[in-house]
Short mmCIF file of C-alpha atoms and ligand atoms in Angstrom, two decimals:
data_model
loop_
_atom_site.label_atom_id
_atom_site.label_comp_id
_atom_site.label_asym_id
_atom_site.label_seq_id
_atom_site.Cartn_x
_atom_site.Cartn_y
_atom_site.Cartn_z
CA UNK O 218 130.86 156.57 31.65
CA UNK O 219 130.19 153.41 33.94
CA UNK O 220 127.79 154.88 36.90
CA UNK O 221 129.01 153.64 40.28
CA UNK O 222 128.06 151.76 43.68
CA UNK O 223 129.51 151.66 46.64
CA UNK O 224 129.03 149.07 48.43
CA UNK O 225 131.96 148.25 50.98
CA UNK O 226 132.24 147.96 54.72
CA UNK O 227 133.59 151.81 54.72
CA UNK O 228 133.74 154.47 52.96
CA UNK O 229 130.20 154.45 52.24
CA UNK O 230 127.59 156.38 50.09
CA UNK O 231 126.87 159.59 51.33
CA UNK O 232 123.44 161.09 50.82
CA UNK O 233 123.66 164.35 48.76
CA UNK O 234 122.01 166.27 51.99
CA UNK O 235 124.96 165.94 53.42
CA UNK O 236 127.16 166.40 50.73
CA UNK O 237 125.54 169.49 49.84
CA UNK O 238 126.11 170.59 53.79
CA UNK O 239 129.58 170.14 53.17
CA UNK O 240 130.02 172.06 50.07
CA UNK O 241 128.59 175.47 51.95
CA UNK O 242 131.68 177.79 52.59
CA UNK O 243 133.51 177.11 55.34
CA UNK O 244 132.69 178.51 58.87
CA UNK O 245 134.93 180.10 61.21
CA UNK O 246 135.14 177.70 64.56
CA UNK O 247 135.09 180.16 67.63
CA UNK O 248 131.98 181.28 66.77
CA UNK O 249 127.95 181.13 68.09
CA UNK O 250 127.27 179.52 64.62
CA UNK O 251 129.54 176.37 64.91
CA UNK O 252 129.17 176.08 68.36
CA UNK O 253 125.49 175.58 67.72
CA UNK O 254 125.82 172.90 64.98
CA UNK O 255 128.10 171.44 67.84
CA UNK O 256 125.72 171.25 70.62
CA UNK O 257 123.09 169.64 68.09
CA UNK O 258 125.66 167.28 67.45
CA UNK O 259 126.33 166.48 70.77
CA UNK O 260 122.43 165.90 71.77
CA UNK O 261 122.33 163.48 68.52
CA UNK O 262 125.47 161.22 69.66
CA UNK O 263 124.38 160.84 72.91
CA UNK O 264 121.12 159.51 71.42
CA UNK O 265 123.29 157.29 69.30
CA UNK O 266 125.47 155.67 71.71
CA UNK O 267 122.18 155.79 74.23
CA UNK O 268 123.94 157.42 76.80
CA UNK O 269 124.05 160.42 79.12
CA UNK O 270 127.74 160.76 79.84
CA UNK O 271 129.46 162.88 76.67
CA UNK O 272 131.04 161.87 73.05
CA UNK O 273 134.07 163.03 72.52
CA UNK O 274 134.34 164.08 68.49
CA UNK O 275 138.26 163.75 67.37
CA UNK O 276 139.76 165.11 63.69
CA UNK O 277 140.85 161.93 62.75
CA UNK O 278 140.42 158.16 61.36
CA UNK O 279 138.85 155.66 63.69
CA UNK O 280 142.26 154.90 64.24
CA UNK O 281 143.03 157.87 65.68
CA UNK O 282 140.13 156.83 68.60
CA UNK O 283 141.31 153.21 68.96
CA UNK O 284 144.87 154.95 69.90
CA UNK O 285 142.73 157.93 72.24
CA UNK O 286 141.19 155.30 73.66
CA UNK O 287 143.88 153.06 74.59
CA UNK O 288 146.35 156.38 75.66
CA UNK O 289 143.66 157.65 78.37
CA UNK O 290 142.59 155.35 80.38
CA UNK O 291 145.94 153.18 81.14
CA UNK O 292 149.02 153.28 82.72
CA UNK O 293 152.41 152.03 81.72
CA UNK O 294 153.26 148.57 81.76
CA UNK O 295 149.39 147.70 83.04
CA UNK O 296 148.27 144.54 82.09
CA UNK O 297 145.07 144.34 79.48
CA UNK O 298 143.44 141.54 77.44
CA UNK O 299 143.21 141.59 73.62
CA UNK O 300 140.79 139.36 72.03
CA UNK O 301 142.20 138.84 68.21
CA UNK O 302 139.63 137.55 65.82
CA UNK O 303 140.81 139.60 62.61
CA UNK O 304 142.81 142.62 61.47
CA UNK O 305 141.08 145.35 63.73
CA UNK O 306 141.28 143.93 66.66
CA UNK O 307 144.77 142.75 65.82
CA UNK O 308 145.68 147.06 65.71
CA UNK O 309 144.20 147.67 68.89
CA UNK O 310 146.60 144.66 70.24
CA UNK O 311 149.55 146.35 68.34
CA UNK O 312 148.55 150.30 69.40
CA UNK O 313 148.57 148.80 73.20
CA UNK O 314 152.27 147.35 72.89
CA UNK O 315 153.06 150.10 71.70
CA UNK O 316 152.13 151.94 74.37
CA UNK O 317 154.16 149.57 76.66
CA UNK O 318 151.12 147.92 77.94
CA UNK O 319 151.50 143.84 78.68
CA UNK O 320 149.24 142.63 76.04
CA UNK O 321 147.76 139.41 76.42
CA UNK O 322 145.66 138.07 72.90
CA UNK O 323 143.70 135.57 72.85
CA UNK O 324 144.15 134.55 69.15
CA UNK O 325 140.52 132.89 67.60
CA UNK O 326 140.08 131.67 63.83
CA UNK O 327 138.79 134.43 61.73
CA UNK O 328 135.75 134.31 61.61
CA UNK O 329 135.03 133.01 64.99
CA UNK O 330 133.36 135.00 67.62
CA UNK O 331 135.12 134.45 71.01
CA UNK O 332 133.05 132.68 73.94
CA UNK O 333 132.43 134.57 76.78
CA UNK O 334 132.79 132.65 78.91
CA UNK O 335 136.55 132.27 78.02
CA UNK O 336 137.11 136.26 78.71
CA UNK O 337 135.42 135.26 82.33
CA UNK O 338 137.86 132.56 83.12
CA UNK O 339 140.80 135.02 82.28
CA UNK O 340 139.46 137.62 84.84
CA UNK O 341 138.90 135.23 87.37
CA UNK O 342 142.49 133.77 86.64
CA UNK O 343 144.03 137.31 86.15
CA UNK O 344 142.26 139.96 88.52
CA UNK O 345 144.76 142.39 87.56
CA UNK O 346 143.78 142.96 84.12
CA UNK O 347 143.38 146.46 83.69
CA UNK O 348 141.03 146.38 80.24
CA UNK O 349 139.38 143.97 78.04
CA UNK O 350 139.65 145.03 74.40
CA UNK O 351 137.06 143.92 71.67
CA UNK O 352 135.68 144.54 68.79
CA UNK O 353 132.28 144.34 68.48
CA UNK O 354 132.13 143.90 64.70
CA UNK O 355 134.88 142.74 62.96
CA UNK O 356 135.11 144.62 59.80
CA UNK O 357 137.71 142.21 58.42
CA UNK O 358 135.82 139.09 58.76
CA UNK O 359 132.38 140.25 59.21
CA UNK O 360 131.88 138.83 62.49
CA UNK O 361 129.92 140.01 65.65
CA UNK O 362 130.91 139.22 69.37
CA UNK O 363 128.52 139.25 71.98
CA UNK O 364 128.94 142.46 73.23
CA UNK O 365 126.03 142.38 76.04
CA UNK O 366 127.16 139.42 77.88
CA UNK O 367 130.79 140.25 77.76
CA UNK O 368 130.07 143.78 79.40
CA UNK O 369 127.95 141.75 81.95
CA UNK O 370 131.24 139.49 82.87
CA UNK O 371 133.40 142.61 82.84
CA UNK O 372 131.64 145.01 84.80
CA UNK O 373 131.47 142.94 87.80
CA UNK O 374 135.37 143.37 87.71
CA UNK O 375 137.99 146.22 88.38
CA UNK O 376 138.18 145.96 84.18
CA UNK O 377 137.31 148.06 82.08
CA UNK O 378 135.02 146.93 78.57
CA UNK O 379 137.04 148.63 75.66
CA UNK O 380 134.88 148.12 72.34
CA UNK O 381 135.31 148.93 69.01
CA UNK O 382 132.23 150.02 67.66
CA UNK O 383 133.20 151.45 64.29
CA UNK O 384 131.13 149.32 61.97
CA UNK O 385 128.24 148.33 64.76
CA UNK O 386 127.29 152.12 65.76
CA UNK O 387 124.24 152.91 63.67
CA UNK O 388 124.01 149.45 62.62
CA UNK O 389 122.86 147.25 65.76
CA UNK O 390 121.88 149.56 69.28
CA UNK O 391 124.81 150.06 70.88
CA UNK O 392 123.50 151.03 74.31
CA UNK O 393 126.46 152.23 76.20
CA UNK O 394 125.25 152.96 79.67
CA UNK O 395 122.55 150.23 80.18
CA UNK O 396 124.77 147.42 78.81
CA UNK O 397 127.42 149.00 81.54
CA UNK O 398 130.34 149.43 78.77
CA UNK O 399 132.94 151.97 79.27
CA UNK O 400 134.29 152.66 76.59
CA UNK O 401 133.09 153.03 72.75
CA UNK O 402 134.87 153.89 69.66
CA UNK O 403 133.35 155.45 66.17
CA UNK O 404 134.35 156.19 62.79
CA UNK O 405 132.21 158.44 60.61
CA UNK O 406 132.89 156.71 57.27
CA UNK O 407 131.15 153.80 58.22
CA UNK O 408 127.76 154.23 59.51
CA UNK O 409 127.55 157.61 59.75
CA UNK O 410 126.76 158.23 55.67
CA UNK O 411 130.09 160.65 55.90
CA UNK O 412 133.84 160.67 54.07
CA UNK O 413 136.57 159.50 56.40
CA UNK O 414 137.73 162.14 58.73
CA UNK O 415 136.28 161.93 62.18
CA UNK O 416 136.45 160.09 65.15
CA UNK O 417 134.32 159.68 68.29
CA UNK O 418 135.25 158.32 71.76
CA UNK O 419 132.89 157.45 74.72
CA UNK O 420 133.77 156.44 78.19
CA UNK O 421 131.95 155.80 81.40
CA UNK O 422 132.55 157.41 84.78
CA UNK O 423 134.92 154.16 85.59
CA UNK O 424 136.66 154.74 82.50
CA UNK O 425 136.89 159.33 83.09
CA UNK O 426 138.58 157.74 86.24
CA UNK O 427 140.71 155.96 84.75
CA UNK O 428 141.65 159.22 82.53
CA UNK O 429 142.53 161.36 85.23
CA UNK O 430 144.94 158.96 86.44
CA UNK O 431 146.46 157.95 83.41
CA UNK O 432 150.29 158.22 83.07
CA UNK O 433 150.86 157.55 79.21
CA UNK O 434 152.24 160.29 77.23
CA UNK O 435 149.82 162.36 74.76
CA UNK O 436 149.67 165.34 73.68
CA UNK O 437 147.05 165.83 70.80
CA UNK O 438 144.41 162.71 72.52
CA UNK O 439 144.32 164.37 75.76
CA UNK O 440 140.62 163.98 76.34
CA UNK O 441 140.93 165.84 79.61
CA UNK O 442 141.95 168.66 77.60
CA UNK O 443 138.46 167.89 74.89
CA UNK O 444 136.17 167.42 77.73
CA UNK O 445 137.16 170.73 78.94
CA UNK O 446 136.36 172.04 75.61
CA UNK O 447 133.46 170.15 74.49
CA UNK O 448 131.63 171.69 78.10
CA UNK O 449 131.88 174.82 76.14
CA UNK O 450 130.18 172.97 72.57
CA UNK O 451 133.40 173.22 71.10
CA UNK O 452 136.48 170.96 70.70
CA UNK O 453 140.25 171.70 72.25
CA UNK O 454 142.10 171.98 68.32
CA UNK O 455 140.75 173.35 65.41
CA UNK O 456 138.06 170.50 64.28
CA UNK O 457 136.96 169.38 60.94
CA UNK O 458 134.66 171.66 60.57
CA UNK O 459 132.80 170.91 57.24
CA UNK O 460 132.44 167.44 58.21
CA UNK O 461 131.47 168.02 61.79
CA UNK O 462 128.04 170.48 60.01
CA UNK O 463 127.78 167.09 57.84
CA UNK O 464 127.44 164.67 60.52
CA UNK O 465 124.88 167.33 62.23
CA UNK O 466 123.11 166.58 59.12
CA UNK O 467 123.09 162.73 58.77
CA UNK O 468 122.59 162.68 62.60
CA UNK O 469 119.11 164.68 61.99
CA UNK O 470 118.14 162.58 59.32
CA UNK O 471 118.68 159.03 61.04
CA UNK O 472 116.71 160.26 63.91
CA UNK O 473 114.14 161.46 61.59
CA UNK O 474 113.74 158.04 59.92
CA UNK O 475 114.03 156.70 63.76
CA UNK O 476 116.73 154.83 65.15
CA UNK O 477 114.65 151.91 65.72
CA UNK O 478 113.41 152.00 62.31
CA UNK O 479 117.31 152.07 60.89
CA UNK O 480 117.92 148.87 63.28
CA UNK O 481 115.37 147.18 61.86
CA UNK O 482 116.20 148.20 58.50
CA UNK O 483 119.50 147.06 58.44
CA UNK O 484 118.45 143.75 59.60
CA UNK O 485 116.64 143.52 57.06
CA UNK O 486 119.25 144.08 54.25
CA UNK O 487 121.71 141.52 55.53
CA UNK O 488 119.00 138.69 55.94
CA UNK O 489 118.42 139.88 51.84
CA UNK O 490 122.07 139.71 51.24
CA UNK O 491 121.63 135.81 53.13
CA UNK O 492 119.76 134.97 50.96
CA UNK O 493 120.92 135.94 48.34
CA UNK O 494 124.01 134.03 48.75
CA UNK O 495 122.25 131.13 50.39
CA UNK O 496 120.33 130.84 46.64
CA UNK O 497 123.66 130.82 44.64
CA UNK O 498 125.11 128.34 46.95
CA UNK O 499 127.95 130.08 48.22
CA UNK O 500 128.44 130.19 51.81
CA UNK O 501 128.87 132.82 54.76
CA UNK O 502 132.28 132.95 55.88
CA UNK O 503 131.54 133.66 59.53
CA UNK O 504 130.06 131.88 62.40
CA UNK O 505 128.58 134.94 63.99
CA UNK O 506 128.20 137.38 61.18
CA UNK O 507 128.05 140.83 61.37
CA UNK O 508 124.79 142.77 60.43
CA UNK O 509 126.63 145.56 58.57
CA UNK O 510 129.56 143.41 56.33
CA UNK O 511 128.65 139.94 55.13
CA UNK O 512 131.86 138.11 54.28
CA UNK O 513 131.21 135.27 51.51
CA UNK O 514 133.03 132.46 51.14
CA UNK O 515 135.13 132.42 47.52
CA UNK O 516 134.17 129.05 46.08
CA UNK O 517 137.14 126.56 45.34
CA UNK O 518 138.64 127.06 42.37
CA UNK O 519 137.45 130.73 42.25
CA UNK O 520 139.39 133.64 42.43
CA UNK O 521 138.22 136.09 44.64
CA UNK O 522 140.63 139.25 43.54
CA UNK O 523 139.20 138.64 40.16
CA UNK O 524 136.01 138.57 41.02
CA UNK O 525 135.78 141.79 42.67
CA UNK O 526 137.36 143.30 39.98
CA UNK O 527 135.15 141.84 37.63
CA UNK O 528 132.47 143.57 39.73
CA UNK O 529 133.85 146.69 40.44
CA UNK O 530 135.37 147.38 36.48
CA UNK O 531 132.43 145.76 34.30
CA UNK O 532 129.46 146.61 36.06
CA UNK O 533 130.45 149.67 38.35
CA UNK O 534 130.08 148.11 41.63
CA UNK O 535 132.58 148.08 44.25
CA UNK O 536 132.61 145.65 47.42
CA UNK O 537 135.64 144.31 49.01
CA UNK O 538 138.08 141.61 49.29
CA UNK O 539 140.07 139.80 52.18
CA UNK O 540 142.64 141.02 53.56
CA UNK O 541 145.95 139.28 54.64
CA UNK O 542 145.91 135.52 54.41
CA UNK O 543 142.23 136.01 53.27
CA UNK O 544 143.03 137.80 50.06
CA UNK O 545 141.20 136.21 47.41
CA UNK O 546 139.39 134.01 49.81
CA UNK O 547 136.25 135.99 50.64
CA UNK O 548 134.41 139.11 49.41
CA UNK O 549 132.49 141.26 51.91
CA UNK O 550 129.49 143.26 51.11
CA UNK O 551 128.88 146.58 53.50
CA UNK O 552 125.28 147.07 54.02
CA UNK O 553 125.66 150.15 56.44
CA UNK O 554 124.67 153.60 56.15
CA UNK O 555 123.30 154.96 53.25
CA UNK O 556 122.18 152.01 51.48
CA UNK O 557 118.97 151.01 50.37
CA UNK O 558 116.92 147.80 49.50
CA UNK O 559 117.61 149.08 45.60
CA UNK O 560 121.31 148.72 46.08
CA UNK O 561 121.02 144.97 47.42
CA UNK O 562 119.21 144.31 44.08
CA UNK O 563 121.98 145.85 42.40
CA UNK O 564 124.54 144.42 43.91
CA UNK O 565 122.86 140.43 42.91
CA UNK O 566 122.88 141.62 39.46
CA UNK O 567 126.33 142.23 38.75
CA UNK O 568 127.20 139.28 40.85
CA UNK O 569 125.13 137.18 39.04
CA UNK O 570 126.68 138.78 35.89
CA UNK O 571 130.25 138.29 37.57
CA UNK O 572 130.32 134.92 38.53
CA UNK O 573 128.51 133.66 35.48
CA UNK O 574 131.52 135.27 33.43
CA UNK O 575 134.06 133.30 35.78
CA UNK O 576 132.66 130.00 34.68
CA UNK O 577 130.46 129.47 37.69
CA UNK O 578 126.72 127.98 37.16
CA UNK O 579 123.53 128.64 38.52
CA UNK O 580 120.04 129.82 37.31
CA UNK O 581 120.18 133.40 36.51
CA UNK O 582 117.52 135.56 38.40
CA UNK O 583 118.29 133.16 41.42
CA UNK O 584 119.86 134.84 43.87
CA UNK O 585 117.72 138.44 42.96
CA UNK O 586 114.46 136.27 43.59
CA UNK O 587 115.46 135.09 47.09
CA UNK O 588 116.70 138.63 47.91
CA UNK O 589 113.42 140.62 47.19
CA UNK O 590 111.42 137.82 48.88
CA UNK O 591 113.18 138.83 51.89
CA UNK O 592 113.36 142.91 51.12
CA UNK O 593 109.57 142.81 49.09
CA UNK O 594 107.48 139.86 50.99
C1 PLP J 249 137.21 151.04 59.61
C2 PLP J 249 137.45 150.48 60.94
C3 PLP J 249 138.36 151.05 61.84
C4 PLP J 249 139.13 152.31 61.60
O1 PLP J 249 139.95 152.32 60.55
P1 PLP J 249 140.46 153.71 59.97
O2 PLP J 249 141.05 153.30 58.68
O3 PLP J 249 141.43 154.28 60.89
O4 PLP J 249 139.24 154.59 59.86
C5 PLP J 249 138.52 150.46 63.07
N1 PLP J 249 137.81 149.39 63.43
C6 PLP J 249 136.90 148.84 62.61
C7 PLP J 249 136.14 147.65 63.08
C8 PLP J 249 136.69 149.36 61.34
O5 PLP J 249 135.77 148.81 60.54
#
């Protein structure tokens, strides 16, 4: 009877609100009632992607999105820009070959944000790129790239900005029409305080250009055929309808706690989670890290696998590992969505208790104190 935490980069913890939403029986979808959970739905995205163009809502992973995305607003055998700092943005390079797109990555150390200045150099070198794709947090490695100044580079081009915002919407503004992206990508199990499931997809009016010109093959990711519906508050196949009257729910109560407030909350809990870390000597794997996964450096002579087991089976508390050639090299702590200043305690705990087991030494209570003088102070 070991109680549970969940604290990875996705799924999160979902507030019982919404999982008592989700529970109700389940609605038919041509009908006033849905459509009106829809069109709140609607208002509330906008507000979270700061925008006045619309949010397309998709029954699917994030995934499912990245490929949308990539399907709509190409044609075959254009030429687009892939910048590769970890296993995300290495999908989006692999869903655009196979797509038949010419793929140019630029390949950076994980962990690395790219410069840039380097994407600006390409465009000027390449001016018939079609897209620049990026991630703007890179769940793998926890690392941020500058979003702002890269849309500033590529707007001023025939390009268009295609970012990955699974793990950043929510977390950090994402402000889609004054930073002049085009276009954005969500998950709901991230962020959004909801179970895997749904997708959402923004574009500009470059980018809705782009989609009515747009030669690749799809069927199901049409999102001529969704805009079409969503004019009418409803979506073109039958959606996922329990967790579309969740997200109306978690929507409502993020803007009732105030999306500035949740910004500034979840700054908050990283610099804790810092600190933390900082205290027990270990060290941040990334050079730009993200605000919503902090990825840790295993110490020498550790093993990471093992110690996230340690965590998750003794004391109930579940984070995540590397992936790929990081396996067992760094653990990454999620501190998006539903989590609390509470949790971050938590989490130090069992750390404390985990490493201690391992054979590594520090002061107990260390990492715990420098934590709530951040969260508490
Ligand atoms: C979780 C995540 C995705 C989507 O992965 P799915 O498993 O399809 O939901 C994409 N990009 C980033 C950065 C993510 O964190």
């Amino acid at each position: 009877m070991n109680k549970k935490y969940l604290l990875a980069p996705g799924p999160v913890q979902i507030p019982s609100e919404v999982l008592l939403e989700m529970a109700k029986p389940i609605i038919h979808h041509r009908t006033e009632e849905f459509e009106a959970v829809f069109a709140n739905v609607q208002v509330l995205l906008k507000e979270l992607f700061q925008t006045t163009e619309p949010v397309l809502t998709f029954a699917s992973s994030g995934t499912g999105a990245m490929e949308a995305a990539i399907v709509n607003t190409h044609n075959r055998n254009d030429r687009v820009l892939v910048v590769i700092n970890g296993k995300f943005s290495e999908r989006m390079g692999l869903i655009a070959e196979t797509y038949g797109l010419q793929a140019e990555l630029i390949e950076l150390e994980p962990g690395e944000a790219i410069d840039p200045v380097i994407i600006e150099k390409f465009l000027q070198e390449n001016p018939h790129t079609k897209s620049v794709m990026v991630e703007y947090s890179e769940t793998s490695t926890g690392t941020m790239n500058n979003i702002e100044k890269i849309a500033e580079i590529v707007s001023k081009t025939e390009a268009i900005l295609i970012v990955d915002a699974i793990t950043a919407l929510g977390v950090v503004p994402v402000p889609c029409d004054k930073w002049k992206l085009d276009v954005v990508i969500g998950g709901s199990q991230k962020s959004l305080m909801l179970p895997p499931g749904l997708s959402f997809l923004w574009l500009s009016k470059k980018a809705w250009k782009r989609a009515e010109i747009s030669n690749i093959p799809k069927f199901y990711f049409d999102i001529r055929e969704e805009l079409t519906a969503l004019k009418k508050n409803t979506t073109a196949w039958t959606p996922a309808i329990s967790l579309i009257q969740g997200l109306s729910v978690s929507l409502n109560m993020m803007k009732s706690f105030g999306w500035d407030n949740l910004f500034k909350k979840n700054q908050l809990l990283m610099q804790s989670v810092h600190a933390g870390i900082k205290a027990l000597n270990l060290e941040l794997f990334s050079a730009n890290p993200s605000v919503s996964v902090t990825a840790v450096k295993v110490p020498e002579g550790l093993d990471g696998e093992k110690l996230v087991e340690i965590l998750k089976n003794v004391y109930g508390v579940t984070i995540a590992g590397g992936q790929s050639e990081l396996k067992g090299k760094i653990i990454r702590i999620g501190t998006l969505g539903y989590i609390d200043s509470s949790d971050i305690l938590v989490f130090f705990g069992a750390l404390e208790g985990a490493l201690k087991k391992m054979g590594y030494s520090f002061e107990w209570g260390i990492s715990l104190a420098a934590a709530e003088r951040v969260l508490y102070e």
